[in-house]
């Protein structure tokens, strides 16, 4: 180290220091030159090889850049001084390296002061900064990621499990850190993948490399699920350890065999993307069986509630469980891969000879897609039942085989079907010489009822399960990277290009009064903001483009309401953007620097803008908090906006209907349960409190402005020159305004004073329309209980839409469920022929669309039964 200090050698910079205002400046990455006593390859200048010195000579023979790996002879003729300050291209992996200019280390935030540094004001109690606890201070990260979106880049983050594959993980760590930015390489033993995923979640076109076994991949996929990535980043697998059935399925092989890491990174960058079905697994106690003491001590919930590869019961799970328990009891005896395989083979052979699972079929009932297969498995006398999602199993075997076209379909990992296979003892042994099991069926849902304790395993994790009711259903699909085939081979049919990432975002205005008063309390400042409307834009849009869309949003509003210039929903010409994510408080973006900032830089939920000319507080009043803003403005070149065509209806993924997508449930705790609609229960859809503020992709590649007068019928003249509620009496006018604000107590008081609940504004929208649109559940519930039933299917003048149409478009899930349960029609169409379900599809809320589809079928079934009875 003393020698390094003497020659002023420094490690390559992996980040840069910048302030919250100037982090977009100085984006150039320069070479990081190091002296080398050994160097492979040839000099870039003269093209000659580097002569390796013999013995232990300490002469420096080359100068090399640690980023792009370019090297020169240590001679004046080859390396000139002006090359020291040259920009670096980052070399052959420039498309996947996260440049140090993207990773910003922010200075410690000042406790006091304002961005108006030239104005000195007296301290006021109201502007004291909120105290930060030690726990909150620990959560504040000193680093932030400010990417520059580019279609040519596919940045990679690497997660390595050092416990997988002996000592391979630790060796790979240094190799990845040498080729990439060390800050994009993570050790899973140091806290898991969550922190790395949270830091890089806003990086566009992100790809993930999982170095480990199938369990490591499942861990990372589950964390991506919990963080609700949109879109789901593609994951590639560098297999370590044994097994690796998922890696084999994705063509990455059975294990890492010292292949050059540079070649693997190129394959990750170029590899096509395919989908992998993921499945929910619920295990509940069987109420019809009295539990013994041994049953109560067993694991009631199973090792995992989601699986990617397989789920099995019986002989194979028993062998895995015996191996697992022996390894936990004596870990020092299982430090050899060969010894582990021998023990596993001996345990499996012993179990087959003892036939310990011969009574399996007497202890379970099997139902797949509503069809009972219990008699079939009893007839076959199977010792093991396997629910298989991928073609490979048990270290590379193919238990489904190649069935004829007249019996079953070929197995795929992205078709939304599970393969159910049974094994007799002889078939288990024959698997390793090319055999296959008994093909029972291919299904989307399965139900297994056990009446005794049975060993099970989920993606290789075994346990003893007491008598239970097990349900398997489709969860979602993950994006995976296939290893590309060699040049000259046939193309890969499963190469599915990722859709363009687009953001659906709410624009909210903050007044200068609130900004100065609440600048150090971000949550209160967000609550004080006034929503202006929703825009849908590309994720790589800079703020100059976003300004054009917001201006267009305001123009559309002014066309609808001539009084907008003075209303709470307008903006002054000097408005500016606010950054709500970079620092621990909001700060303004200079208009001259808008071309340097991107939408993902300054917003994580809503997009906030500051109106400096609005100095009065935005207290709730009949004219505040919600004007008659257009429903949505979808990104479009502002020029030629008059010639727009309706966007096509979004298609569902192949091989999935909305009924199956209904099961694509997130495992977060802030969502309610949806009862099984196939059992005739009335489903109550959940509503995530943050869901409606999250980024949502747009409905089409083309862009259009969807405003309140976009129906085929021409807008009436009075809609362009009269306020929404100008024709109403004061009591009804106040009722309409309160329905937009959500004050249910005030709403009920107005009703008692004689306000008419069925009153409509000039667009034909009643209080239920507005409450559904703005997400006020209390107002919706009050109207359901107190207004005439006809309000549920009342339509507006402009779009012929009901309140359920509005709620579906704005993805108000709980409100949709409330309206459906109250009897709102699911088959009523607007002027464009859209039902509420199609509105949800256009908004790309597939889960809501699945719920509405199931309830629509239920309504049709009831109407058909009624007609038959008559």
PDB file of N, CA and C in Angstrom, residues 311-316 360-361 373 376-388 398-401 418-429 431 435-442:
ATOM      1  N   UNK A 311     -43.309 -28.795  -8.153  1.00  0.00           N
ATOM      2  CA  UNK A 311     -43.811 -29.124  -6.815  1.00  0.00           C
ATOM      3  C   UNK A 311     -44.157 -30.602  -6.843  1.00  0.00           C
ATOM      4  N   UNK A 312     -43.725 -31.350  -5.826  1.00  0.00           N
ATOM      5  CA  UNK A 312     -43.950 -32.806  -5.864  1.00  0.00           C
ATOM      6  C   UNK A 312     -44.305 -33.343  -4.479  1.00  0.00           C
ATOM      7  N   UNK A 313     -44.956 -34.505  -4.473  1.00  0.00           N
ATOM      8  CA  UNK A 313     -45.334 -35.231  -3.258  1.00  0.00           C
ATOM      9  C   UNK A 313     -44.900 -36.677  -3.405  1.00  0.00           C
ATOM     10  N   UNK A 314     -44.426 -37.273  -2.320  1.00  0.00           N
ATOM     11  CA  UNK A 314     -44.152 -38.701  -2.352  1.00  0.00           C
ATOM     12  C   UNK A 314     -42.688 -39.059  -2.267  1.00  0.00           C
ATOM     13  N   UNK A 315     -42.286 -40.042  -3.080  1.00  0.00           N
ATOM     14  CA  UNK A 315     -40.986 -40.698  -2.920  1.00  0.00           C
ATOM     15  C   UNK A 315     -39.820 -39.736  -3.120  1.00  0.00           C
ATOM     16  N   UNK A 316     -39.835 -38.915  -4.173  1.00  0.00           N
ATOM     17  CA  UNK A 316     -38.699 -38.025  -4.417  1.00  0.00           C
ATOM     18  C   UNK A 316     -38.572 -36.989  -3.304  1.00  0.00           C
ATOM     19  N   UNK A 360     -49.337 -43.810  -1.109  1.00  0.00           N
ATOM     20  CA  UNK A 360     -49.543 -42.392  -1.426  1.00  0.00           C
ATOM     21  C   UNK A 360     -50.919 -42.144  -2.028  1.00  0.00           C
ATOM     22  N   UNK A 361     -51.336 -42.988  -2.970  1.00  0.00           N
ATOM     23  CA  UNK A 361     -52.605 -42.752  -3.665  1.00  0.00           C
ATOM     24  C   UNK A 361     -53.818 -42.934  -2.760  1.00  0.00           C
ATOM     25  N   UNK A 373     -58.953 -36.712 -10.847  1.00  0.00           N
ATOM     26  CA  UNK A 373     -58.026 -37.709 -11.387  1.00  0.00           C
ATOM     27  C   UNK A 373     -57.599 -38.714 -10.322  1.00  0.00           C
ATOM     28  N   UNK A 376     -57.536 -42.329 -11.452  1.00  0.00           N
ATOM     29  CA  UNK A 376     -56.437 -42.596 -12.407  1.00  0.00           C
ATOM     30  C   UNK A 376     -55.130 -42.877 -11.666  1.00  0.00           C
ATOM     31  N   UNK A 377     -54.792 -42.054 -10.681  1.00  0.00           N
ATOM     32  CA  UNK A 377     -53.522 -42.281  -9.988  1.00  0.00           C
ATOM     33  C   UNK A 377     -53.591 -43.531  -9.117  1.00  0.00           C
ATOM     34  N   UNK A 378     -54.773 -43.874  -8.622  1.00  0.00           N
ATOM     35  CA  UNK A 378     -54.905 -45.112  -7.864  1.00  0.00           C
ATOM     36  C   UNK A 378     -54.738 -46.328  -8.769  1.00  0.00           C
ATOM     37  N   UNK A 379     -55.230 -46.193  -9.983  1.00  0.00           N
ATOM     38  CA  UNK A 379     -55.070 -47.285 -10.955  1.00  0.00           C
ATOM     39  C   UNK A 379     -53.607 -47.485 -11.325  1.00  0.00           C
ATOM     40  N   UNK A 380     -52.865 -46.383 -11.439  1.00  0.00           N
ATOM     41  CA  UNK A 380     -51.451 -46.457 -11.818  1.00  0.00           C
ATOM     42  C   UNK A 380     -50.553 -46.847 -10.644  1.00  0.00           C
ATOM     43  N   UNK A 381     -51.046 -46.692  -9.406  1.00  0.00           N
ATOM     44  CA  UNK A 381     -50.288 -47.006  -8.191  1.00  0.00           C
ATOM     45  C   UNK A 381     -48.959 -46.241  -8.152  1.00  0.00           C
ATOM     46  N   UNK A 382     -49.051 -44.971  -8.349  1.00  0.00           N
ATOM     47  CA  UNK A 382     -47.836 -44.149  -8.386  1.00  0.00           C
ATOM     48  C   UNK A 382     -47.316 -43.932  -6.972  1.00  0.00           C
ATOM     49  N   UNK A 383     -46.001 -43.738  -6.874  1.00  0.00           N
ATOM     50  CA  UNK A 383     -45.333 -43.448  -5.599  1.00  0.00           C
ATOM     51  C   UNK A 383     -44.946 -41.981  -5.486  1.00  0.00           C
ATOM     52  N   UNK A 384     -45.136 -41.244  -6.558  1.00  0.00           N
ATOM     53  CA  UNK A 384     -44.738 -39.834  -6.573  1.00  0.00           C
ATOM     54  C   UNK A 384     -45.623 -39.104  -7.578  1.00  0.00           C
ATOM     55  N   UNK A 385     -46.055 -37.894  -7.205  1.00  0.00           N
ATOM     56  CA  UNK A 385     -46.821 -37.041  -8.119  1.00  0.00           C
ATOM     57  C   UNK A 385     -46.055 -35.735  -8.284  1.00  0.00           C
ATOM     58  N   UNK A 386     -45.844 -35.339  -9.525  1.00  0.00           N
ATOM     59  CA  UNK A 386     -45.025 -34.167  -9.848  1.00  0.00           C
ATOM     60  C   UNK A 386     -45.836 -33.162 -10.650  1.00  0.00           C
ATOM     61  N   UNK A 387     -45.816 -31.900 -10.198  1.00  0.00           N
ATOM     62  CA  UNK A 387     -46.389 -30.786 -10.948  1.00  0.00           C
ATOM     63  C   UNK A 387     -45.212 -30.010 -11.541  1.00  0.00           C
ATOM     64  N   UNK A 388     -45.042 -30.132 -12.856  1.00  0.00           N
ATOM     65  CA  UNK A 388     -43.813 -29.661 -13.498  1.00  0.00           C
ATOM     66  C   UNK A 388     -44.095 -28.446 -14.383  1.00  0.00           C
ATOM     67  N   UNK A 398     -35.952 -35.513 -18.280  1.00  0.00           N
ATOM     68  CA  UNK A 398     -37.135 -34.946 -18.938  1.00  0.00           C
ATOM     69  C   UNK A 398     -38.329 -35.857 -18.681  1.00  0.00           C
ATOM     70  N   UNK A 399     -39.001 -35.706 -17.538  1.00  0.00           N
ATOM     71  CA  UNK A 399     -40.061 -36.656 -17.161  1.00  0.00           C
ATOM     72  C   UNK A 399     -41.303 -36.592 -18.027  1.00  0.00           C
ATOM     73  N   UNK A 400     -41.545 -35.487 -18.746  1.00  0.00           N
ATOM     74  CA  UNK A 400     -42.729 -35.412 -19.621  1.00  0.00           C
ATOM     75  C   UNK A 400     -42.473 -36.119 -20.939  1.00  0.00           C
ATOM     76  N   UNK A 401     -41.222 -36.136 -21.383  1.00  0.00           N
ATOM     77  CA  UNK A 401     -40.881 -36.805 -22.627  1.00  0.00           C
ATOM     78  C   UNK A 401     -41.415 -36.075 -23.847  1.00  0.00           C
ATOM     79  N   UNK A 418     -49.437 -26.381 -16.301  1.00  0.00           N
ATOM     80  CA  UNK A 418     -48.567 -27.292 -15.559  1.00  0.00           C
ATOM     81  C   UNK A 418     -48.745 -28.702 -16.091  1.00  0.00           C
ATOM     82  N   UNK A 419     -47.654 -29.455 -16.130  1.00  0.00           N
ATOM     83  CA  UNK A 419     -47.722 -30.861 -16.494  1.00  0.00           C
ATOM     84  C   UNK A 419     -47.794 -31.683 -15.209  1.00  0.00           C
ATOM     85  N   UNK A 420     -48.808 -32.532 -15.089  1.00  0.00           N
ATOM     86  CA  UNK A 420     -48.980 -33.391 -13.908  1.00  0.00           C
ATOM     87  C   UNK A 420     -48.543 -34.797 -14.288  1.00  0.00           C
ATOM     88  N   UNK A 421     -47.556 -35.332 -13.548  1.00  0.00           N
ATOM     89  CA  UNK A 421     -46.919 -36.599 -13.901  1.00  0.00           C
ATOM     90  C   UNK A 421     -46.879 -37.497 -12.673  1.00  0.00           C
ATOM     91  N   UNK A 422     -47.149 -38.762 -12.876  1.00  0.00           N
ATOM     92  CA  UNK A 422     -47.027 -39.758 -11.813  1.00  0.00           C
ATOM     93  C   UNK A 422     -45.877 -40.705 -12.090  1.00  0.00           C
ATOM     94  N   UNK A 423     -45.251 -41.233 -11.021  1.00  0.00           N
ATOM     95  CA  UNK A 423     -44.109 -42.135 -11.174  1.00  0.00           C
ATOM     96  C   UNK A 423     -44.316 -43.396 -10.336  1.00  0.00           C
ATOM     97  N   UNK A 424     -44.089 -44.507 -10.964  1.00  0.00           N
ATOM     98  CA  UNK A 424     -43.948 -45.768 -10.234  1.00  0.00           C
ATOM     99  C   UNK A 424     -42.473 -45.929  -9.876  1.00  0.00           C
ATOM    100  N   UNK A 425     -42.093 -46.850  -8.982  1.00  0.00           N
ATOM    101  CA  UNK A 425     -40.669 -47.017  -8.629  1.00  0.00           C
ATOM    102  C   UNK A 425     -39.775 -47.265  -9.832  1.00  0.00           C
ATOM    103  N   UNK A 426     -40.231 -48.089 -10.770  1.00  0.00           N
ATOM    104  CA  UNK A 426     -39.393 -48.375 -11.933  1.00  0.00           C
ATOM    105  C   UNK A 426     -39.229 -47.148 -12.824  1.00  0.00           C
ATOM    106  N   UNK A 427     -40.253 -46.328 -12.922  1.00  0.00           N
ATOM    107  CA  UNK A 427     -40.159 -45.132 -13.763  1.00  0.00           C
ATOM    108  C   UNK A 427     -39.224 -44.089 -13.156  1.00  0.00           C
ATOM    109  N   UNK A 428     -39.180 -44.004 -11.827  1.00  0.00           N
ATOM    110  CA  UNK A 428     -38.235 -43.086 -11.192  1.00  0.00           C
ATOM    111  C   UNK A 428     -36.809 -43.482 -11.540  1.00  0.00           C
ATOM    112  N   UNK A 429     -36.532 -44.777 -11.494  1.00  0.00           N
ATOM    113  CA  UNK A 429     -35.182 -45.250 -11.832  1.00  0.00           C
ATOM    114  C   UNK A 429     -34.880 -45.049 -13.308  1.00  0.00           C
ATOM    115  N   UNK A 431     -35.829 -42.673 -15.229  1.00  0.00           N
ATOM    116  CA  UNK A 431     -35.679 -41.277 -15.634  1.00  0.00           C
ATOM    117  C   UNK A 431     -34.252 -40.963 -16.066  1.00  0.00           C
ATOM    118  N   UNK A 435     -36.011 -42.288 -19.631  1.00  0.00           N
ATOM    119  CA  UNK A 435     -37.421 -42.631 -19.488  1.00  0.00           C
ATOM    120  C   UNK A 435     -38.272 -41.439 -19.098  1.00  0.00           C
ATOM    121  N   UNK A 436     -39.572 -41.683 -19.014  1.00  0.00           N
ATOM    122  CA  UNK A 436     -40.497 -40.632 -18.588  1.00  0.00           C
ATOM    123  C   UNK A 436     -41.559 -41.239 -17.685  1.00  0.00           C
ATOM    124  N   UNK A 437     -42.336 -40.371 -17.015  1.00  0.00           N
ATOM    125  CA  UNK A 437     -43.368 -40.845 -16.112  1.00  0.00           C
ATOM    126  C   UNK A 437     -44.705 -41.018 -16.807  1.00  0.00           C
ATOM    127  N   UNK A 438     -45.723 -41.297 -15.989  1.00  0.00           N
ATOM    128  CA  UNK A 438     -47.085 -41.436 -16.507  1.00  0.00           C
ATOM    129  C   UNK A 438     -47.701 -40.046 -16.643  1.00  0.00           C
ATOM    130  N   UNK A 439     -48.033 -39.656 -17.879  1.00  0.00           N
ATOM    131  CA  UNK A 439     -48.618 -38.339 -18.115  1.00  0.00           C
ATOM    132  C   UNK A 439     -50.093 -38.365 -17.700  1.00  0.00           C
ATOM    133  N   UNK A 440     -50.439 -37.573 -16.709  1.00  0.00           N
ATOM    134  CA  UNK A 440     -51.814 -37.553 -16.210  1.00  0.00           C
ATOM    135  C   UNK A 440     -52.634 -36.470 -16.901  1.00  0.00           C
ATOM    136  N   UNK A 441     -52.135 -35.233 -16.894  1.00  0.00           N
ATOM    137  CA  UNK A 441     -52.873 -34.163 -17.566  1.00  0.00           C
ATOM    138  C   UNK A 441     -52.002 -32.911 -17.641  1.00  0.00           C
ATOM    139  N   UNK A 442     -52.516 -31.910 -18.363  1.00  0.00           N
ATOM    140  CA  UNK A 442     -51.964 -30.556 -18.384  1.00  0.00           C
ATOM    141  C   UNK A 442     -53.063 -29.622 -17.889  1.00  0.00           C
TER     142      UNK A 442
END
